[in-house]
Amino acid sequence: MSNIYDVIVIGSGPAGYTAAIYSGRANLKTLVFEGWQPGGQLTTTTLVENFPGFKDGIQGPQLMPVMKVQAERFGAEFKASDVTKVDFSTRPFKVYLGEEEFVGKSVIISTGAKARMLGLDSEKRLFAKGVSTCATCDGFFFRDKTVAVIGGGDSAMEEGSFLTKFANKVYIINRTDNFRASDIMLKRAQGNEKIEILPNKMVDEVLGDAKVSGLRLKDSQSGETSEIDIEGMFLAIGHIPVTDLYKDQIELDEHGFVLLKDFTMTSVPGVFAAGDVADDRYRQAITSAGSGCMASIDAKKWLEDNQ
Ligand code: NDP
């Protein structure tokens, strides 16, 4: 019986932790499955400059444990494990860790998103052998080396700037000359003498046998190919929602994001979603936290109405 919870939160970014803070504080018995990366994507970022309350910014890996401690203070329980299966077909809902079953009267999905890959065989083969999706985690290994960041958004600019702390030279490679990055982040990268921005280039192949030694690039306008020598390739081309677990259980949109039907409620009453898993528009820490709060309030109200 101890495995029965009022709210099971799946995922532990700003959305999941905020949902846990609100649910715990509302006296709901709450369990959070934190997954393989407790704290989520923000634990792989550096300075978060736009989370209200921190006028000088705060490091992502510092912010997330504080959110967790705040949720613990209100009684939320945690498991740093990946849920392996869910069953939302009957109430109460079932959530599994292997053979172990957990029962939730309501569920809040906040599994976020994961790094998008280019889809090249060579990228897969050389993953963790110079190919990385996390500059914060792996930048250290590229001291005095040349690396490339793929992408033209804020993540690419941020990772590129961060990598100049280690690398001698950083290429930022974007498939068009139209950068999604905000002006301030783009200018910061353009003004960094260690960074060279290559617009209109696509990665055709990651070169190297045992580890990355270069990239073959294809010009997106002329089709011409060229090669550059690098030892690390960092992908910063956006994220895809982590929803494989629920694809037969709740409605998703054509890109795999959770469809919200009634505020934060999914197509299954009693199952709610918050954060990047249901948001392809804002994708900010603060909007994720806000939607985690909303999901918790919605879950509490739903529990009261459906006891
Ligand atoms: P974005 O969606 O903003 O940018 C993705 C980039 O990757 C684009 O340049 C896109 O090119 C490119 N891309 C996508 N798919 C491919 C592909 N298959 N091959 C090559 N290039 C590809 O994602 P970000 O992760 O940069 O940012 C997400 C959100 O997070 C944004 O709202 C951003 O502002 C925010 N953010 C804020 C930060 C901060 O303020 N400190 C730091 C990091 C992110 P194209 O334009 O051609 O599609």
mmCIF file of C-alpha atoms and ligand atoms in Angstrom:
data_model
loop_
_atom_site.group_PDB
_atom_site.id
_atom_site.type_symbol
_atom_site.label_atom_id
_atom_site.label_comp_id
_atom_site.label_asym_id
_atom_site.label_seq_id
_atom_site.Cartn_x
_atom_site.Cartn_y
_atom_site.Cartn_z
ATOM 1 C CA MET A 1 0.000 0.000 0.000
ATOM 2 C CA SER A 2 2.926 2.372 0.595
ATOM 3 C CA ASN A 3 3.392 2.577 -3.166
ATOM 4 C CA ILE A 4 0.119 4.512 -3.572
ATOM 5 C CA TYR A 5 0.604 8.212 -4.173
ATOM 6 C CA ASP A 6 -1.743 11.131 -4.758
ATOM 7 C CA VAL A 7 0.618 12.485 -7.396
ATOM 8 C CA ILE A 8 3.368 10.735 -9.318
ATOM 9 C CA VAL A 9 5.630 13.169 -11.138
ATOM 10 C CA ILE A 10 7.654 11.683 -13.986
ATOM 11 C CA GLY A 11 10.638 13.909 -14.723
ATOM 12 C CA SER A 12 12.756 16.303 -12.740
ATOM 13 C CA GLY A 13 13.489 19.542 -14.564
ATOM 14 C CA PRO A 14 12.031 22.858 -13.402
ATOM 15 C CA ALA A 15 8.537 21.568 -14.292
ATOM 16 C CA GLY A 16 8.805 18.334 -12.275
ATOM 17 C CA TYR A 17 10.445 19.889 -9.234
ATOM 18 C CA THR A 18 7.997 22.789 -9.172
ATOM 19 C CA ALA A 19 5.077 20.368 -9.470
ATOM 20 C CA ALA A 20 6.569 18.467 -6.516
ATOM 21 C CA ILE A 21 6.980 21.647 -4.441
ATOM 22 C CA TYR A 22 3.336 22.592 -4.980
ATOM 23 C CA SER A 23 1.991 19.057 -4.545
ATOM 24 C CA GLY A 24 4.007 18.434 -1.386
ATOM 25 C CA ARG A 25 3.002 21.770 0.052
ATOM 26 C CA ALA A 26 -0.655 20.947 -0.707
ATOM 27 C CA ASN A 27 -0.265 17.867 1.483
ATOM 28 C CA LEU A 28 -0.494 15.469 -1.410
ATOM 29 C CA LYS A 29 1.608 12.316 -1.113
ATOM 30 C CA THR A 30 4.051 12.895 -3.929
ATOM 31 C CA LEU A 31 6.676 10.764 -5.649
ATOM 32 C CA VAL A 32 9.070 12.104 -8.273
ATOM 33 C CA PHE A 33 10.847 9.826 -10.752
ATOM 34 C CA GLU A 34 13.909 11.886 -11.537
ATOM 35 C CA GLY A 35 15.191 9.787 -14.413
ATOM 36 C CA TRP A 36 18.797 9.210 -15.436
ATOM 37 C CA GLN A 37 19.596 12.902 -15.333
ATOM 38 C CA PRO A 38 18.168 14.373 -12.109
ATOM 39 C CA GLY A 39 17.555 18.054 -12.646
ATOM 40 C CA GLY A 40 17.102 17.658 -16.390
ATOM 41 C CA GLN A 41 18.539 19.775 -19.172
ATOM 42 C CA LEU A 42 19.517 22.695 -16.942
ATOM 43 C CA THR A 43 22.140 20.512 -15.299
ATOM 44 C CA THR A 44 23.977 20.516 -18.637
ATOM 45 C CA THR A 45 23.897 24.273 -19.089
ATOM 46 C CA THR A 46 26.059 27.004 -17.596
ATOM 47 C CA LEU A 47 24.882 30.413 -16.478
ATOM 48 C CA VAL A 48 21.123 30.906 -16.428
ATOM 49 C CA GLU A 49 20.740 34.662 -16.686
ATOM 50 C CA ASN A 50 16.999 34.957 -17.061
ATOM 51 C CA PHE A 51 15.526 33.009 -14.141
ATOM 52 C CA PRO A 52 13.893 35.685 -11.967
ATOM 53 C CA GLY A 53 15.361 36.109 -8.513
ATOM 54 C CA PHE A 54 19.041 35.776 -9.420
ATOM 55 C CA LYS A 55 20.199 39.199 -10.540
ATOM 56 C CA ASP A 56 23.688 37.999 -11.499
ATOM 57 C CA GLY A 57 22.410 34.707 -12.913
ATOM 58 C CA ILE A 58 22.876 31.253 -11.418
ATOM 59 C CA GLN A 59 24.593 28.150 -12.751
ATOM 60 C CA GLY A 60 22.025 25.590 -13.963
ATOM 61 C CA PRO A 61 23.674 22.754 -11.976
ATOM 62 C CA GLN A 62 23.354 24.901 -8.814
ATOM 63 C CA LEU A 63 19.750 25.892 -9.372
ATOM 64 C CA MET A 64 18.301 22.422 -9.815
ATOM 65 C CA PRO A 65 19.421 20.799 -6.532
ATOM 66 C CA VAL A 66 17.971 23.799 -4.676
ATOM 67 C CA MET A 67 14.595 23.164 -6.327
ATOM 68 C CA LYS A 68 14.816 19.521 -5.261
ATOM 69 C CA VAL A 69 15.646 20.390 -1.640
ATOM 70 C CA GLN A 70 12.686 22.780 -1.631
ATOM 71 C CA ALA A 71 10.395 19.946 -2.771
ATOM 72 C CA GLU A 72 11.906 17.570 -0.181
ATOM 73 C CA ARG A 73 11.139 20.125 2.505
ATOM 74 C CA PHE A 74 7.455 19.638 1.699
ATOM 75 C CA GLY A 75 7.680 15.868 1.875
ATOM 76 C CA ALA A 76 8.094 14.832 -1.747
ATOM 77 C CA GLU A 77 9.876 11.505 -2.255
ATOM 78 C CA PHE A 78 12.368 10.889 -5.054
ATOM 79 C CA LYS A 79 13.646 8.014 -7.123
ATOM 80 C CA ALA A 80 16.605 8.690 -9.414
ATOM 81 C CA SER A 81 15.441 6.108 -11.913
ATOM 82 C CA ASP A 82 13.882 5.941 -15.350
ATOM 83 C CA VAL A 83 10.277 4.777 -15.482
ATOM 84 C CA THR A 84 10.121 1.745 -17.759
ATOM 85 C CA LYS A 85 6.362 1.503 -18.397
ATOM 86 C CA VAL A 86 3.138 3.318 -17.624
ATOM 87 C CA ASP A 87 -0.447 2.145 -17.684
ATOM 88 C CA PHE A 88 -2.993 4.956 -17.823
ATOM 89 C CA SER A 89 -5.825 2.696 -19.075
ATOM 90 C CA THR A 90 -7.446 2.316 -15.652
ATOM 91 C CA ARG A 91 -7.485 4.366 -12.475
ATOM 92 C CA PRO A 92 -5.536 4.608 -10.293
ATOM 93 C CA PHE A 93 -2.657 4.858 -12.782
ATOM 94 C CA LYS A 94 0.300 2.470 -12.759
ATOM 95 C CA VAL A 95 3.907 3.442 -13.174
ATOM 96 C CA TYR A 96 6.637 0.815 -13.330
ATOM 97 C CA LEU A 97 10.325 0.546 -12.600
ATOM 98 C CA GLY A 98 10.965 -2.827 -14.145
ATOM 99 C CA GLU A 99 8.734 -5.223 -12.177
ATOM 100 C CA GLU A 100 8.145 -2.765 -9.358
ATOM 101 C CA GLU A 101 4.729 -1.118 -9.516
ATOM 102 C CA PHE A 102 3.820 2.337 -8.227
ATOM 103 C CA VAL A 103 0.252 3.570 -8.104
ATOM 104 C CA GLY A 104 -0.721 7.188 -8.645
ATOM 105 C CA LYS A 105 -4.184 8.679 -8.253
ATOM 106 C CA SER A 106 -2.884 11.355 -10.618
ATOM 107 C CA VAL A 107 0.244 11.684 -12.751
ATOM 108 C CA ILE A 108 2.188 14.722 -13.906
ATOM 109 C CA ILE A 109 4.383 14.093 -16.944
ATOM 110 C CA SER A 110 7.416 16.371 -17.123
ATOM 111 C CA THR A 111 10.014 14.301 -18.944
ATOM 112 C CA GLY A 112 11.210 17.268 -20.994
ATOM 113 C CA ALA A 113 13.163 16.927 -24.178
ATOM 114 C CA LYS A 114 16.470 15.499 -25.350
ATOM 115 C CA ALA A 115 19.102 16.670 -27.779
ATOM 116 C CA ARG A 116 18.280 16.314 -31.457
ATOM 117 C CA MET A 117 20.893 14.479 -33.519
ATOM 118 C CA LEU A 118 21.796 14.989 -37.177
ATOM 119 C CA GLY A 119 21.032 11.356 -37.963
ATOM 120 C CA LEU A 120 24.368 10.443 -39.572
ATOM 121 C CA ASP A 121 25.840 6.971 -39.056
ATOM 122 C CA SER A 122 29.259 8.521 -38.442
ATOM 123 C CA GLU A 123 27.765 10.728 -35.727
ATOM 124 C CA LYS A 124 26.350 7.660 -33.975
ATOM 125 C CA ARG A 125 29.568 5.676 -34.342
ATOM 126 C CA LEU A 126 31.672 8.487 -32.879
ATOM 127 C CA PHE A 127 29.261 9.429 -30.109
ATOM 128 C CA ALA A 128 31.240 9.967 -26.897
ATOM 129 C CA LYS A 129 34.393 9.666 -29.011
ATOM 130 C CA GLY A 130 34.386 13.347 -29.810
ATOM 131 C CA VAL A 131 30.687 13.746 -30.595
ATOM 132 C CA SER A 132 28.783 15.256 -27.683
ATOM 133 C CA THR A 133 25.461 16.893 -26.914
ATOM 134 C CA CYS A 134 26.705 18.601 -23.768
ATOM 135 C CA ALA A 135 29.447 21.225 -23.781
ATOM 136 C CA THR A 136 29.200 21.659 -20.025
ATOM 137 C CA CYS A 137 29.789 17.961 -19.457
ATOM 138 C CA ASP A 138 32.506 17.365 -22.045
ATOM 139 C CA GLY A 139 34.113 20.735 -22.806
ATOM 140 C CA PHE A 140 36.872 20.063 -20.310
ATOM 141 C CA PHE A 141 38.242 17.240 -22.497
ATOM 142 C CA PHE A 142 38.997 19.650 -25.341
ATOM 143 C CA ARG A 143 41.560 21.904 -23.720
ATOM 144 C CA ASP A 144 43.752 23.544 -26.418
ATOM 145 C CA LYS A 145 41.915 21.675 -29.184
ATOM 146 C CA THR A 146 39.694 22.728 -32.079
ATOM 147 C CA VAL A 147 35.998 21.916 -31.844
ATOM 148 C CA ALA A 148 32.792 22.643 -33.732
ATOM 149 C CA VAL A 149 29.321 23.471 -32.473
ATOM 150 C CA ILE A 150 26.459 22.678 -34.824
ATOM 151 C CA GLY A 151 23.428 24.978 -34.791
ATOM 152 C CA GLY A 152 22.492 28.628 -35.013
ATOM 153 C CA GLY A 153 20.265 29.135 -31.982
ATOM 154 C CA ASP A 154 20.965 30.450 -28.494
ATOM 155 C CA SER A 155 22.211 27.033 -27.395
ATOM 156 C CA ALA A 156 24.863 26.992 -30.137
ATOM 157 C CA MET A 157 26.023 30.493 -29.205
ATOM 158 C CA GLU A 158 26.058 29.693 -25.502
ATOM 159 C CA GLU A 159 27.909 26.401 -25.964
ATOM 160 C CA GLY A 160 30.331 28.002 -28.422
ATOM 161 C CA SER A 161 31.195 30.779 -25.988
ATOM 162 C CA PHE A 162 31.513 28.297 -23.133
ATOM 163 C CA LEU A 163 33.850 26.053 -25.132
ATOM 164 C CA THR A 164 36.301 28.907 -25.742
ATOM 165 C CA LYS A 165 37.256 28.511 -22.068
ATOM 166 C CA PHE A 166 38.938 25.258 -23.058
ATOM 167 C CA ALA A 167 39.399 25.034 -26.806
ATOM 168 C CA ASN A 168 41.848 27.024 -28.926
ATOM 169 C CA LYS A 169 39.301 27.473 -31.644
ATOM 170 C CA VAL A 170 35.562 26.934 -31.944
ATOM 171 C CA TYR A 171 33.641 26.786 -35.211
ATOM 172 C CA ILE A 172 29.911 27.456 -35.046
ATOM 173 C CA ILE A 173 28.320 25.814 -38.068
ATOM 174 C CA ASN A 174 24.800 26.759 -39.146
ATOM 175 C CA ARG A 175 22.940 25.323 -42.106
ATOM 176 C CA THR A 176 21.636 28.760 -43.183
ATOM 177 C CA ASP A 177 22.760 32.365 -42.790
ATOM 178 C CA ASN A 178 19.636 33.054 -40.797
ATOM 179 C CA PHE A 179 20.454 32.608 -37.132
ATOM 180 C CA ARG A 180 17.739 31.810 -34.624
ATOM 181 C CA ALA A 181 19.917 33.059 -31.778
ATOM 182 C CA SER A 182 18.974 36.280 -30.025
ATOM 183 C CA ASP A 183 21.010 39.342 -31.073
ATOM 184 C CA ILE A 184 22.815 39.567 -27.757
ATOM 185 C CA MET A 185 23.993 35.941 -27.851
ATOM 186 C CA LEU A 186 24.954 36.096 -31.541
ATOM 187 C CA LYS A 187 26.946 39.307 -31.046
ATOM 188 C CA ARG A 188 28.715 37.831 -28.047
ATOM 189 C CA ALA A 189 29.819 34.852 -30.146
ATOM 190 C CA GLN A 190 30.759 37.041 -33.128
ATOM 191 C CA GLY A 191 32.888 39.201 -30.845
ATOM 192 C CA ASN A 192 34.828 36.249 -29.457
ATOM 193 C CA GLU A 193 38.147 35.965 -31.265
ATOM 194 C CA LYS A 194 38.338 32.199 -30.706
ATOM 195 C CA ILE A 195 35.033 31.660 -32.532
ATOM 196 C CA GLU A 196 34.651 31.385 -36.293
ATOM 197 C CA ILE A 197 31.078 31.231 -37.551
ATOM 198 C CA LEU A 198 30.457 29.235 -40.727
ATOM 199 C CA PRO A 199 26.986 29.953 -42.174
ATOM 200 C CA ASN A 200 25.314 27.911 -44.938
ATOM 201 C CA LYS A 201 27.184 24.725 -44.076
ATOM 202 C CA MET A 202 25.707 21.311 -43.354
ATOM 203 C CA VAL A 203 27.606 18.453 -41.771
ATOM 204 C CA ASP A 204 27.884 15.797 -44.456
ATOM 205 C CA GLU A 205 30.064 13.404 -42.482
ATOM 206 C CA VAL A 206 31.859 13.204 -39.160
ATOM 207 C CA LEU A 207 35.389 12.035 -39.958
ATOM 208 C CA GLY A 208 37.569 9.789 -37.819
ATOM 209 C CA ASP A 209 38.091 6.119 -37.004
ATOM 210 C CA ALA A 210 38.496 5.670 -33.258
ATOM 211 C CA LYS A 211 37.705 9.331 -32.512
ATOM 212 C CA VAL A 212 36.621 12.471 -34.280
ATOM 213 C CA SER A 213 39.299 14.017 -36.492
ATOM 214 C CA GLY A 214 37.288 16.341 -38.701
ATOM 215 C CA LEU A 215 34.073 17.198 -40.495
ATOM 216 C CA ARG A 216 33.131 17.078 -44.143
ATOM 217 C CA LEU A 217 30.872 20.057 -44.762
ATOM 218 C CA LYS A 218 28.526 20.703 -47.629
ATOM 219 C CA ASP A 219 27.674 24.233 -48.670
ATOM 220 C CA SER A 220 23.872 24.498 -48.542
ATOM 221 C CA GLN A 221 23.817 26.881 -51.509
ATOM 222 C CA SER A 222 26.523 25.646 -53.892
ATOM 223 C CA GLY A 223 26.573 21.994 -52.789
ATOM 224 C CA GLU A 224 30.393 22.141 -52.652
ATOM 225 C CA THR A 225 32.097 20.055 -50.000
ATOM 226 C CA SER A 226 35.046 21.001 -47.825
ATOM 227 C CA GLU A 227 36.769 19.559 -44.767
ATOM 228 C CA ILE A 228 37.847 21.032 -41.464
ATOM 229 C CA ASP A 229 40.045 19.437 -38.786
ATOM 230 C CA ILE A 230 38.394 19.252 -35.390
ATOM 231 C CA GLU A 231 38.535 16.916 -32.416
ATOM 232 C CA GLY A 232 35.125 17.562 -30.921
ATOM 233 C CA MET A 233 31.659 18.107 -32.376
ATOM 234 C CA PHE A 234 28.954 19.499 -30.106
ATOM 235 C CA LEU A 235 25.359 19.275 -31.284
ATOM 236 C CA ALA A 236 23.117 22.226 -30.438
ATOM 237 C CA ILE A 237 20.329 21.791 -32.977
ATOM 238 C CA GLY A 238 17.368 21.754 -30.680
ATOM 239 C CA HIS A 239 15.527 19.124 -28.751
ATOM 240 C CA ILE A 240 12.848 16.507 -29.211
ATOM 241 C CA PRO A 241 10.261 15.665 -26.555
ATOM 242 C CA VAL A 242 10.798 12.548 -24.443
ATOM 243 C CA THR A 243 7.428 10.873 -24.946
ATOM 244 C CA ASP A 244 8.134 7.321 -26.149
ATOM 245 C CA LEU A 245 6.857 5.993 -22.851
ATOM 246 C CA TYR A 246 3.356 7.399 -23.365
ATOM 247 C CA LYS A 247 2.826 7.169 -27.119
ATOM 248 C CA ASP A 248 0.155 4.475 -26.814
ATOM 249 C CA GLN A 249 -1.390 5.967 -23.703
ATOM 250 C CA ILE A 250 -2.091 9.639 -24.346
ATOM 251 C CA GLU A 251 -2.478 11.821 -27.417
ATOM 252 C CA LEU A 252 0.676 13.388 -28.838
ATOM 253 C CA ASP A 253 0.963 15.936 -31.637
ATOM 254 C CA GLU A 254 2.668 15.181 -34.960
ATOM 255 C CA HIS A 255 6.072 16.132 -33.503
ATOM 256 C CA GLY A 256 5.638 13.916 -30.449
ATOM 257 C CA PHE A 257 4.762 16.639 -27.934
ATOM 258 C CA VAL A 258 2.046 15.855 -25.384
ATOM 259 C CA LEU A 259 -1.253 17.393 -26.433
ATOM 260 C CA LEU A 260 -2.956 19.346 -23.672
ATOM 261 C CA LYS A 261 -6.729 19.186 -23.683
ATOM 262 C CA ASP A 262 -7.896 21.233 -20.720
ATOM 263 C CA PHE A 263 -5.231 23.594 -19.332
ATOM 264 C CA THR A 264 -2.510 21.111 -18.272
ATOM 265 C CA MET A 265 -4.686 17.990 -18.563
ATOM 266 C CA THR A 266 -3.764 15.471 -21.248
ATOM 267 C CA SER A 267 -6.220 13.327 -23.232
ATOM 268 C CA VAL A 268 -6.461 11.080 -20.141
ATOM 269 C CA PRO A 269 -8.262 12.816 -17.260
ATOM 270 C CA GLY A 270 -6.033 12.709 -14.190
ATOM 271 C CA VAL A 271 -2.840 12.687 -16.234
ATOM 272 C CA PHE A 272 -1.278 16.129 -16.599
ATOM 273 C CA ALA A 273 1.802 17.420 -18.412
ATOM 274 C CA ALA A 274 4.144 20.336 -17.838
ATOM 275 C CA GLY A 275 7.338 21.776 -19.259
ATOM 276 C CA ASP A 276 9.153 21.071 -22.528
ATOM 277 C CA VAL A 277 7.415 17.717 -23.010
ATOM 278 C CA ALA A 278 4.286 19.657 -23.956
ATOM 279 C CA ASP A 279 5.824 22.905 -25.173
ATOM 280 C CA ASP A 280 7.524 23.506 -28.496
ATOM 281 C CA ARG A 281 7.113 27.247 -28.231
ATOM 282 C CA TYR A 282 8.535 28.787 -25.045
ATOM 283 C CA ARG A 283 10.971 26.147 -23.728
ATOM 284 C CA GLN A 284 12.271 28.285 -20.904
ATOM 285 C CA ALA A 285 13.142 27.264 -17.371
ATOM 286 C CA ILE A 286 10.706 29.792 -15.975
ATOM 287 C CA THR A 287 7.806 28.747 -18.221
ATOM 288 C CA SER A 288 8.508 25.096 -17.362
ATOM 289 C CA ALA A 289 8.464 25.924 -13.668
ATOM 290 C CA GLY A 290 5.245 27.891 -14.150
ATOM 291 C CA SER A 291 3.546 25.039 -15.969
ATOM 292 C CA GLY A 292 4.698 22.602 -13.249
ATOM 293 C CA CYS A 293 2.896 24.790 -10.745
ATOM 294 C CA MET A 294 -0.204 24.856 -12.961
ATOM 295 C CA ALA A 295 -0.187 21.069 -13.396
ATOM 296 C CA SER A 296 0.031 20.558 -9.653
ATOM 297 C CA ILE A 297 -2.861 22.933 -8.984
ATOM 298 C CA ASP A 298 -4.879 21.235 -11.752
ATOM 299 C CA ALA A 299 -4.085 17.782 -10.323
ATOM 300 C CA LYS A 300 -5.136 18.828 -6.813
ATOM 301 C CA LYS A 301 -8.432 20.214 -8.080
ATOM 302 C CA TRP A 302 -9.037 17.105 -10.188
ATOM 303 C CA LEU A 303 -8.318 14.844 -7.186
ATOM 304 C CA GLU A 304 -10.808 16.789 -5.083
ATOM 305 C CA ASP A 305 -13.475 16.474 -7.785
ATOM 306 C CA ASN A 306 -12.785 12.794 -8.538
ATOM 307 C CA GLN A 307 -12.241 11.060 -5.191
HETATM 308 P P1 NDP B 1 16.545 26.457 -31.553
HETATM 309 O O1 NDP B 1 15.364 25.690 -31.991
HETATM 310 O O2 NDP B 1 16.378 27.896 -31.206
HETATM 311 O O3 NDP B 1 17.683 26.399 -32.683
HETATM 312 C C1 NDP B 1 18.017 25.174 -33.276
HETATM 313 C C2 NDP B 1 19.095 25.418 -34.314
HETATM 314 O O4 NDP B 1 19.489 24.160 -34.848
HETATM 315 C C3 NDP B 1 18.648 26.266 -35.485
HETATM 316 O O5 NDP B 1 19.733 27.050 -35.923
HETATM 317 C C4 NDP B 1 18.255 25.207 -36.522
HETATM 318 O O6 NDP B 1 18.422 25.634 -37.850
HETATM 319 C C5 NDP B 1 19.307 24.157 -36.245
HETATM 320 N N1 NDP B 1 18.899 22.823 -36.681
HETATM 321 C C6 NDP B 1 17.775 22.131 -36.364
HETATM 322 N N2 NDP B 1 17.772 20.913 -36.929
HETATM 323 C C7 NDP B 1 18.918 20.830 -37.624
HETATM 324 C C8 NDP B 1 19.496 19.819 -38.422
HETATM 325 N N3 NDP B 1 18.892 18.640 -38.601
HETATM 326 N N4 NDP B 1 20.687 20.062 -38.994
HETATM 327 C C9 NDP B 1 21.316 21.257 -38.817
HETATM 328 N N5 NDP B 1 20.838 22.250 -38.062
HETATM 329 C C10 NDP B 1 19.638 22.049 -37.475
HETATM 330 O O7 NDP B 1 17.143 25.606 -30.328
HETATM 331 P P2 NDP B 1 18.093 26.065 -29.136
HETATM 332 O O8 NDP B 1 18.386 24.802 -28.406
HETATM 333 O O9 NDP B 1 19.225 26.879 -29.582
HETATM 334 O O10 NDP B 1 17.163 26.984 -28.214
HETATM 335 C C11 NDP B 1 15.920 26.488 -27.696
HETATM 336 C C12 NDP B 1 15.273 27.544 -26.800
HETATM 337 O O11 NDP B 1 16.061 27.738 -25.619
HETATM 338 C C13 NDP B 1 15.196 28.915 -27.470
HETATM 339 O O12 NDP B 1 13.988 29.512 -27.080
HETATM 340 C C14 NDP B 1 16.375 29.650 -26.895
HETATM 341 O O13 NDP B 1 16.188 31.058 -26.900
HETATM 342 C C15 NDP B 1 16.454 29.098 -25.491
HETATM 343 N N6 NDP B 1 17.813 29.183 -24.945
HETATM 344 C C16 NDP B 1 18.132 30.267 -24.178
HETATM 345 C C17 NDP B 1 19.398 30.384 -23.640
HETATM 346 C C18 NDP B 1 19.687 31.567 -22.778
HETATM 347 O O14 NDP B 1 18.949 32.529 -22.798
HETATM 348 N N7 NDP B 1 20.755 31.547 -21.999
HETATM 349 C C19 NDP B 1 20.458 29.403 -23.894
HETATM 350 C C20 NDP B 1 20.030 28.313 -24.744
HETATM 351 C C21 NDP B 1 18.755 28.219 -25.240
HETATM 352 P P3 NDP B 1 17.175 26.291 -38.669
HETATM 353 O O15 NDP B 1 17.020 27.667 -38.108
HETATM 354 O O16 NDP B 1 17.658 26.253 -40.077
HETATM 355 O O17 NDP B 1 15.989 25.407 -38.421
#
